[in-house]
């Protein structure tokens, strides 16, 4: 016995989900890059002001 229910996942809904995924991925990549750059900047700053 099979149920012939119409699929609720239309192409438009799938595309919206993909757009949200791309936006979230871009946000995290940009955020992560800035955190990494800040860490590198901190290393240079601390190295410049270290007691020699």
PQR file of N, CA, C, O and H, with PARSE charges and radii, in Angstrom:
ATOM      1  N   UNK A   1       0.846  -1.177   0.000 -0.4000 1.5000
ATOM      2  CA  UNK A   1       0.000   0.000   0.000 -0.0000 2.0000
ATOM      3  C   UNK A   1       0.893   1.241   0.000  0.5500 1.7000
ATOM      4  O   UNK A   1       1.739   1.408   0.878 -0.5500 1.4000
ATOM      5  N   UNK A   2       0.703   2.063  -0.942 -0.4000 1.5000
ATOM      6  CA  UNK A   2       1.509   3.280  -1.033 -0.0000 2.0000
ATOM      7  C   UNK A   2       0.594   4.491  -0.949  0.5500 1.7000
ATOM      8  O   UNK A   2      -0.529   4.496  -1.453 -0.5500 1.4000
ATOM      9  H   UNK A   2       0.015   1.927  -1.655  0.4000 1.0000
ATOM     10  N   UNK A   3       1.114   5.505  -0.297 -0.4000 1.5000
ATOM     11  CA  UNK A   3       0.383   6.771  -0.205 -0.0000 2.0000
ATOM     12  C   UNK A   3       0.907   7.691  -1.295  0.5500 1.7000
ATOM     13  O   UNK A   3       2.110   7.937  -1.380 -0.5500 1.4000
ATOM     14  H   UNK A   3       2.026   5.501   0.113  0.4000 1.0000
ATOM     15  N   UNK A   4       0.037   8.184  -2.102 -0.4000 1.5000
ATOM     16  CA  UNK A   4       0.422   9.102  -3.166 -0.0000 2.0000
ATOM     17  C   UNK A   4       0.174  10.537  -2.718  0.5500 1.7000
ATOM     18  O   UNK A   4      -0.717  11.221  -3.222 -0.5500 1.4000
ATOM     19  H   UNK A   4      -0.941   7.984  -2.033  0.4000 1.0000
ATOM     20  N   UNK A   5       0.987  10.975  -1.754 -0.4000 1.5000
ATOM     21  CA  UNK A   5       0.860  12.341  -1.247 -0.0000 2.0000
ATOM     22  C   UNK A   5       1.692  13.275  -2.117  0.5500 1.7000
ATOM     23  O   UNK A   5       2.786  12.908  -2.546 -0.5500 1.4000
ATOM     24  H   UNK A   5       1.710  10.420  -1.344  0.4000 1.0000
ATOM     25  N   UNK A   6       1.193  14.462  -2.378 -0.4000 1.5000
ATOM     26  CA  UNK A   6       2.000  15.411  -3.162 -0.0000 2.0000
ATOM     27  C   UNK A   6       3.217  15.850  -2.349  0.5500 1.7000
ATOM     28  O   UNK A   6       3.149  16.039  -1.135 -0.5500 1.4000
ATOM     29  H   UNK A   6       0.305  14.760  -2.029  0.4000 1.0000
ATOM     30  N   UNK A   7       4.311  16.001  -3.052 -0.4000 1.5000
ATOM     31  CA  UNK A   7       5.533  16.423  -2.353 -0.0000 2.0000
ATOM     32  C   UNK A   7       5.406  17.864  -1.902  0.5500 1.7000
ATOM     33  O   UNK A   7       4.984  18.737  -2.660 -0.5500 1.4000
ATOM     34  H   UNK A   7       4.367  15.847  -4.038  0.4000 1.0000
ATOM     35  N   UNK A   8       5.780  18.096  -0.650 -0.4000 1.5000
ATOM     36  CA  UNK A   8       5.702  19.452  -0.102 -0.0000 2.0000
ATOM     37  C   UNK A   8       6.963  20.251  -0.418  0.5500 1.7000
ATOM     38  O   UNK A   8       6.951  21.481  -0.369 -0.5500 1.4000
ATOM     39  H   UNK A   8       6.123  17.386  -0.034  0.4000 1.0000
ATOM     40  N   UNK A   9       8.045  19.555  -0.740 -0.4000 1.5000
ATOM     41  CA  UNK A   9       9.317  20.217  -1.026 -0.0000 2.0000
ATOM     42  C   UNK A   9       9.363  20.614  -2.495  0.5500 1.7000
ATOM     43  O   UNK A   9       9.820  19.850  -3.346 -0.5500 1.4000
ATOM     44  H   UNK A   9       8.055  18.556  -0.780  0.4000 1.0000
ATOM     45  N   UNK A  10       8.884  21.814  -2.776 -0.4000 1.5000
ATOM     46  CA  UNK A  10       8.896  22.289  -4.159 -0.0000 2.0000
ATOM     47  C   UNK A  10      10.270  22.855  -4.497  0.5500 1.7000
ATOM     48  O   UNK A  10      11.111  23.030  -3.615 -0.5500 1.4000
ATOM     49  H   UNK A  10       8.513  22.434  -2.085  0.4000 1.0000
ATOM     50  N   UNK A  11      10.488  23.133  -5.752 -0.4000 1.5000
ATOM     51  CA  UNK A  11      11.769  23.681  -6.186 -0.0000 2.0000
ATOM     52  C   UNK A  11      12.060  25.036  -5.574  0.5500 1.7000
ATOM     53  O   UNK A  11      13.205  25.331  -5.232 -0.5500 1.4000
ATOM     54  H   UNK A  11       9.805  22.991  -6.468  0.4000 1.0000
ATOM     55  N   UNK A  12      11.027  25.869  -5.431 -0.4000 1.5000
ATOM     56  CA  UNK A  12      11.221  27.210  -4.867 -0.0000 2.0000
ATOM     57  C   UNK A  12      11.634  27.132  -3.399  0.5500 1.7000
ATOM     58  O   UNK A  12      12.495  27.890  -2.953 -0.5500 1.4000
ATOM     59  H   UNK A  12      10.096  25.629  -5.708  0.4000 1.0000
ATOM     60  N   UNK A  13      11.025  26.220  -2.654 -0.4000 1.5000
ATOM     61  CA  UNK A  13      11.391  26.066  -1.244 -0.0000 2.0000
ATOM     62  C   UNK A  13      12.819  25.563  -1.113  0.5500 1.7000
ATOM     63  O   UNK A  13      13.553  25.977  -0.216 -0.5500 1.4000
ATOM     64  H   UNK A  13      10.326  25.604  -3.017  0.4000 1.0000
ATOM     65  N   UNK A  14      13.203  24.676  -2.004 -0.4000 1.5000
ATOM     66  CA  UNK A  14      14.567  24.135  -1.980 -0.0000 2.0000
ATOM     67  C   UNK A  14      15.579  25.236  -2.278  0.5500 1.7000
ATOM     68  O   UNK A  14      16.641  25.290  -1.657 -0.5500 1.4000
ATOM     69  H   UNK A  14      12.607  24.340  -2.733  0.4000 1.0000
ATOM     70  N   UNK A  15      15.259  26.101  -3.213 -0.4000 1.5000
ATOM     71  CA  UNK A  15      16.168  27.200  -3.550 -0.0000 2.0000
ATOM     72  C   UNK A  15      16.293  28.183  -2.389  0.5500 1.7000
ATOM     73  O   UNK A  15      17.387  28.686  -2.131 -0.5500 1.4000
ATOM     74  H   UNK A  15      14.397  26.057  -3.718  0.4000 1.0000
ATOM     75  N   UNK A  16      15.204  28.467  -1.686 -0.4000 1.5000
ATOM     76  CA  UNK A  16      15.275  29.363  -0.523 -0.0000 2.0000
ATOM     77  C   UNK A  16      16.186  28.778   0.545  0.5500 1.7000
ATOM     78  O   UNK A  16      16.969  29.493   1.171 -0.5500 1.4000
ATOM     79  H   UNK A  16      14.316  28.059  -1.895  0.4000 1.0000
ATOM     80  N   UNK A  17      16.072  27.444   0.748 -0.4000 1.5000
ATOM     81  CA  UNK A  17      16.894  26.784   1.744 -0.0000 2.0000
ATOM     82  C   UNK A  17      18.367  26.875   1.351  0.5500 1.7000
ATOM     83  O   UNK A  17      19.229  27.090   2.203 -0.5500 1.4000
ATOM     84  H   UNK A  17      15.436  26.864   0.239  0.4000 1.0000
ATOM     85  N   UNK A  18      18.656  26.709   0.054 -0.4000 1.5000
ATOM     86  CA  UNK A  18      20.033  26.800  -0.426 -0.0000 2.0000
ATOM     87  C   UNK A  18      20.568  28.221  -0.268  0.5500 1.7000
ATOM     88  O   UNK A  18      21.730  28.407   0.093 -0.5500 1.4000
ATOM     89  H   UNK A  18      17.956  26.534  -0.639  0.4000 1.0000
ATOM     90  N   UNK A  19      19.732  29.224  -0.534 -0.4000 1.5000
ATOM     91  CA  UNK A  19      20.161  30.615  -0.383 -0.0000 2.0000
ATOM     92  C   UNK A  19      20.499  30.916   1.070  0.5500 1.7000
ATOM     93  O   UNK A  19      21.488  31.591   1.351 -0.5500 1.4000
ATOM     94  H   UNK A  19      18.788  29.073  -0.828  0.4000 1.0000
ATOM     95  N   UNK A  20      19.691  30.422   1.987 -0.4000 1.5000
ATOM     96  CA  UNK A  20      19.975  30.629   3.415 -0.0000 2.0000
ATOM     97  C   UNK A  20      21.285  29.955   3.797  0.5500 1.7000
ATOM     98  O   UNK A  20      22.071  30.512   4.562 -0.5500 1.4000
ATOM     99  H   UNK A  20      18.887  29.873   1.758  0.4000 1.0000
ATOM    100  N   UNK A  21      21.522  28.763   3.268 -0.4000 1.5000
ATOM    101  CA  UNK A  21      22.764  28.049   3.550 -0.0000 2.0000
ATOM    102  C   UNK A  21      23.980  28.792   3.035  0.5500 1.7000
ATOM    103  O   UNK A  21      25.004  28.860   3.715 -0.5500 1.4000
ATOM    104  H   UNK A  21      20.883  28.310   2.646  0.4000 1.0000
ATOM    105  N   UNK A  22      23.875  29.340   1.858 -0.4000 1.5000
ATOM    106  CA  UNK A  22      24.987  30.096   1.279 -0.0000 2.0000
ATOM    107  C   UNK A  22      25.241  31.357   2.093  0.5500 1.7000
ATOM    108  O   UNK A  22      26.392  31.712   2.347 -0.5500 1.4000
ATOM    109  H   UNK A  22      23.043  29.284   1.306  0.4000 1.0000
ATOM    110  N   UNK A  23      24.176  32.032   2.503 -0.4000 1.5000
ATOM    111  CA  UNK A  23      24.328  33.256   3.298 -0.0000 2.0000
ATOM    112  C   UNK A  23      24.982  32.953   4.643  0.5500 1.7000
ATOM    113  O   UNK A  23      25.866  33.685   5.088 -0.5500 1.4000
ATOM    114  H   UNK A  23      23.241  31.744   2.297  0.4000 1.0000
ATOM    115  N   UNK A  24      24.545  31.873   5.289 -0.4000 1.5000
ATOM    116  CA  UNK A  24      25.143  31.515   6.580 -0.0000 2.0000
ATOM    117  C   UNK A  24      26.610  31.133   6.417  0.5500 1.7000
ATOM    118  O   UNK A  24      27.448  31.517   7.232 -0.5500 1.4000
ATOM    119  H   UNK A  24      23.827  31.278   4.928  0.4000 1.0000
ATOM    120  N   UNK A  25      26.921  30.380   5.369 -0.4000 1.5000
ATOM    121  CA  UNK A  25      28.307  29.968   5.127 -0.0000 2.0000
ATOM    122  C   UNK A  25      29.180  31.191   4.865  0.5500 1.7000
ATOM    123  O   UNK A  25      30.292  31.277   5.387 -0.5500 1.4000
ATOM    124  H   UNK A  25      26.240  30.067   4.707  0.4000 1.0000
ATOM    125  N   UNK A  26      28.696  32.131   4.068 -0.4000 1.5000
ATOM    126  CA  UNK A  26      29.464  33.349   3.784 -0.0000 2.0000
ATOM    127  C   UNK A  26      29.679  34.149   5.063  0.5500 1.7000
ATOM    128  O   UNK A  26      30.770  34.674   5.288 -0.5500 1.4000
ATOM    129  H   UNK A  26      27.793  32.061   3.644  0.4000 1.0000
ATOM    130  N   UNK A  27      28.643  34.247   5.910 -0.4000 1.5000
ATOM    131  CA  UNK A  27      28.782  34.975   7.172 -0.0000 2.0000
ATOM    132  C   UNK A  27      29.865  34.346   8.042  0.5500 1.7000
ATOM    133  O   UNK A  27      30.719  35.050   8.580 -0.5500 1.4000
ATOM    134  H   UNK A  27      27.757  33.821   5.727  0.4000 1.0000
ATOM    135  N   UNK A  28      29.829  33.024   8.179 -0.4000 1.5000
ATOM    136  CA  UNK A  28      30.816  32.360   9.036 -0.0000 2.0000
ATOM    137  C   UNK A  28      32.216  32.442   8.454  0.5500 1.7000
ATOM    138  O   UNK A  28      33.182  32.579   9.204 -0.5500 1.4000
ATOM    139  H   UNK A  28      29.135  32.452   7.741  0.4000 1.0000
ATOM    140  N   UNK A  29      32.351  32.360   7.124 -0.4000 1.5000
ATOM    141  CA  UNK A  29      33.675  32.498   6.518 -0.0000 2.0000
ATOM    142  C   UNK A  29      34.222  33.901   6.743  0.5500 1.7000
ATOM    143  O   UNK A  29      35.392  34.060   7.091 -0.5500 1.4000
ATOM    144  H   UNK A  29      31.566  32.248   6.515  0.4000 1.0000
ATOM    145  N   UNK A  30      33.398  34.907   6.550 -0.4000 1.5000
ATOM    146  CA  UNK A  30      33.847  36.285   6.753 -0.0000 2.0000
ATOM    147  C   UNK A  30      34.177  36.522   8.218  0.5500 1.7000
ATOM    148  O   UNK A  30      35.205  37.120   8.536 -0.5500 1.4000
ATOM    149  H   UNK A  30      32.448  34.778   6.267  0.4000 1.0000
ATOM    150  N   UNK A  31      33.307  36.057   9.112 -0.4000 1.5000
ATOM    151  CA  UNK A  31      33.547  36.214  10.553 -0.0000 2.0000
ATOM    152  C   UNK A  31      34.830  35.489  10.956  0.5500 1.7000
ATOM    153  O   UNK A  31      35.660  36.050  11.672 -0.5500 1.4000
ATOM    154  H   UNK A  31      32.472  35.571   8.853  0.4000 1.0000
ATOM    155  N   UNK A  32      34.993  34.262  10.505 -0.4000 1.5000
ATOM    156  CA  UNK A  32      36.179  33.487  10.847 -0.0000 2.0000
ATOM    157  C   UNK A  32      37.453  34.116  10.319  0.5500 1.7000
ATOM    158  O   UNK A  32      38.479  34.105  10.998 -0.5500 1.4000
ATOM    159  H   UNK A  32      34.319  33.807   9.923  0.4000 1.0000
ATOM    160  N   UNK A  33      37.398  34.664   9.118 -0.4000 1.5000
ATOM    161  CA  UNK A  33      38.565  35.333   8.551 -0.0000 2.0000
ATOM    162  C   UNK A  33      38.955  36.544   9.382  0.5500 1.7000
ATOM    163  O   UNK A  33      40.140  36.786   9.613 -0.5500 1.4000
ATOM    164  H   UNK A  33      36.564  34.674   8.567  0.4000 1.0000
ATOM    165  N   UNK A  34      37.965  37.305   9.832 -0.4000 1.5000
ATOM    166  CA  UNK A  34      38.265  38.473  10.654 -0.0000 2.0000
ATOM    167  C   UNK A  34      38.825  38.076  12.018  0.5500 1.7000
ATOM    168  O   UNK A  34      39.714  38.751  12.538 -0.5500 1.4000
ATOM    169  H   UNK A  34      37.003  37.108   9.644  0.4000 1.0000
ATOM    170  N   UNK A  35      38.324  37.007  12.594 -0.4000 1.5000
ATOM    171  CA  UNK A  35      38.865  36.527  13.878 -0.0000 2.0000
ATOM    172  C   UNK A  35      40.313  36.091  13.689  0.5500 1.7000
ATOM    173  O   UNK A  35      41.169  36.423  14.509 -0.5500 1.4000
ATOM    174  H   UNK A  35      37.602  36.460  12.172  0.4000 1.0000
ATOM    175  N   UNK A  36      40.598  35.353  12.619 -0.4000 1.5000
ATOM    176  CA  UNK A  36      41.958  34.913  12.348 -0.0000 2.0000
ATOM    177  C   UNK A  36      42.882  36.105  12.108  0.5500 1.7000
ATOM    178  O   UNK A  36      43.999  36.139  12.623 -0.5500 1.4000
ATOM    179  H   UNK A  36      39.902  35.084  11.953  0.4000 1.0000
ATOM    180  N   UNK A  37      42.419  37.081  11.327 -0.4000 1.5000
ATOM    181  CA  UNK A  37      43.234  38.274  11.060 -0.0000 2.0000
ATOM    182  C   UNK A  37      43.485  39.051  12.349  0.5500 1.7000
ATOM    183  O   UNK A  37      44.581  39.572  12.554 -0.5500 1.4000
ATOM    184  H   UNK A  37      41.511  37.053  10.908  0.4000 1.0000
ATOM    185  N   UNK A  38      42.489  39.130  13.209 -0.4000 1.5000
ATOM    186  CA  UNK A  38      42.667  39.798  14.503 -0.0000 2.0000
ATOM    187  C   UNK A  38      43.691  39.083  15.361  0.5500 1.7000
ATOM    188  O   UNK A  38      44.485  39.727  16.046 -0.5500 1.4000
ATOM    189  H   UNK A  38      41.598  38.707  13.042  0.4000 1.0000
ATOM    190  N   UNK A  39      43.682  37.761  15.333 -0.4000 1.5000
ATOM    191  CA  UNK A  39      44.661  36.993  16.093 -0.0000 2.0000
ATOM    192  C   UNK A  39      46.068  37.240  15.572  0.5500 1.7000
ATOM    193  O   UNK A  39      46.998  37.424  16.357 -0.5500 1.4000
ATOM    194  H   UNK A  39      43.037  37.238  14.777  0.4000 1.0000
ATOM    195  N   UNK A  40      46.233  37.247  14.246 -0.4000 1.5000
ATOM    196  CA  UNK A  40      47.547  37.523  13.660 -0.0000 2.0000
ATOM    197  C   UNK A  40      48.004  38.938  14.024  0.5500 1.7000
ATOM    198  O   UNK A  40      49.170  39.151  14.357 -0.5500 1.4000
ATOM    199  H   UNK A  40      45.478  37.098  13.608  0.4000 1.0000
ATOM    200  N   UNK A  41      47.078  39.907  13.960 -0.4000 1.5000
ATOM    201  CA  UNK A  41      47.416  41.285  14.328 -0.0000 2.0000
ATOM    202  C   UNK A  41      47.855  41.345  15.798  0.5500 1.7000
ATOM    203  O   UNK A  41      48.805  42.052  16.136 -0.5500 1.4000
ATOM    204  H   UNK A  41      46.131  39.734  13.689  0.4000 1.0000
ATOM    205  N   UNK A  42      47.163  40.605  16.663 -0.4000 1.5000
ATOM    206  CA  UNK A  42      47.527  40.571  18.078 -0.0000 2.0000
ATOM    207  C   UNK A  42      48.926  39.996  18.264  0.5500 1.7000
ATOM    208  O   UNK A  42      49.694  40.501  19.083 -0.5500 1.4000
ATOM    209  H   UNK A  42      46.392  40.031  16.388  0.4000 1.0000
ATOM    210  N   UNK A  43      49.267  38.959  17.523 -0.4000 1.5000
ATOM    211  CA  UNK A  43      50.611  38.390  17.624 -0.0000 2.0000
ATOM    212  C   UNK A  43      51.677  39.402  17.227  0.5500 1.7000
ATOM    213  O   UNK A  43      52.691  39.534  17.912 -0.5500 1.4000
ATOM    214  H   UNK A  43      48.643  38.549  16.857  0.4000 1.0000
ATOM    215  N   UNK A  44      51.458  40.118  16.126 -0.4000 1.5000
ATOM    216  CA  UNK A  44      52.418  41.142  15.712 -0.0000 2.0000
ATOM    217  C   UNK A  44      52.504  42.269  16.741  0.5500 1.7000
ATOM    218  O   UNK A  44      53.595  42.760  17.034 -0.5500 1.4000
ATOM    219  H   UNK A  44      50.634  40.011  15.570  0.4000 1.0000
ATOM    220  N   UNK A  45      51.369  42.676  17.283 -0.4000 1.5000
ATOM    221  CA  UNK A  45      51.349  43.758  18.278 -0.0000 2.0000
ATOM    222  C   UNK A  45      52.118  43.345  19.532  0.5500 1.7000
ATOM    223  O   UNK A  45      52.938  44.107  20.045 -0.5500 1.4000
ATOM    224  H   UNK A  45      50.483  42.277  17.044  0.4000 1.0000
ATOM    225  N   UNK A  46      51.849  42.148  20.013 -0.4000 1.5000
ATOM    226  CA  UNK A  46      52.541  41.689  21.226 -0.0000 2.0000
ATOM    227  C   UNK A  46      54.025  41.466  20.961  0.5500 1.7000
ATOM    228  O   UNK A  46      54.852  41.734  21.833 -0.5500 1.4000
ATOM    229  H   UNK A  46      51.183  41.529  19.596  0.4000 1.0000
ATOM    230  N   UNK A  47      54.373  40.985  19.783 -0.4000 1.5000
ATOM    231  CA  UNK A  47      55.784  40.779  19.444 -0.0000 2.0000
ATOM    232  C   UNK A  47      56.537  42.094  19.332  0.5500 1.7000
ATOM    233  O   UNK A  47      57.716  42.164  19.679 -0.5500 1.4000
ATOM    234  H   UNK A  47      53.701  40.767  19.074  0.4000 1.0000
ATOM    235  N   UNK A  48      55.866  43.141  18.850 -0.4000 1.5000
ATOM    236  CA  UNK A  48      56.508  44.449  18.711 -0.0000 2.0000
ATOM    237  C   UNK A  48      56.769  45.069  20.073  0.5500 1.7000
ATOM    238  O   UNK A  48      57.749  45.794  20.242 -0.5500 1.4000
ATOM    239  H   UNK A  48      54.908  43.084  18.569  0.4000 1.0000
ATOM    240  N   UNK A  49      55.916  44.799  21.035 -0.4000 1.5000
ATOM    241  CA  UNK A  49      56.049  45.402  22.364 -0.0000 2.0000
ATOM    242  C   UNK A  49      56.666  44.461  23.386  0.5500 1.7000
ATOM    243  O   UNK A  49      56.588  44.722  24.586 -0.5500 1.4000
ATOM    244  H   UNK A  49      55.120  44.210  20.898  0.4000 1.0000
ATOM    245  N   UNK A  50      57.271  43.385  22.943 -0.4000 1.5000
ATOM    246  CA  UNK A  50      57.894  42.433  23.877 -0.0000 2.0000
ATOM    247  C   UNK A  50      59.210  43.001  24.398  0.5500 1.7000
ATOM    248  O   UNK A  50      59.890  43.767  23.716 -0.5500 1.4000
ATOM    249  H   UNK A  50      57.335  43.172  21.968  0.4000 1.0000
ATOM    250  N   UNK A  51      59.543  42.613  25.600 -0.4000 1.5000
ATOM    251  CA  UNK A  51      60.835  43.021  26.199 -0.0000 2.0000
ATOM    252  C   UNK A  51      61.940  42.264  25.483  0.5500 1.7000
ATOM    253  O   UNK A  51      61.912  41.037  25.390 -0.5500 1.4000
ATOM    254  H   UNK A  51      58.991  41.991  26.154  0.4000 1.0000
ATOM    255  N   UNK A  52      62.909  43.011  24.980 -0.4000 1.5000
ATOM    256  CA  UNK A  52      64.025  42.364  24.249 -0.0000 2.0000
ATOM    257  C   UNK A  52      65.317  42.569  24.988  0.5500 1.7000
ATOM    258  O   UNK A  52      66.366  42.105  24.540 -0.5500 1.4000
ATOM    259  H   UNK A  52      62.931  44.008  25.056  0.4000 1.0000
TER
END
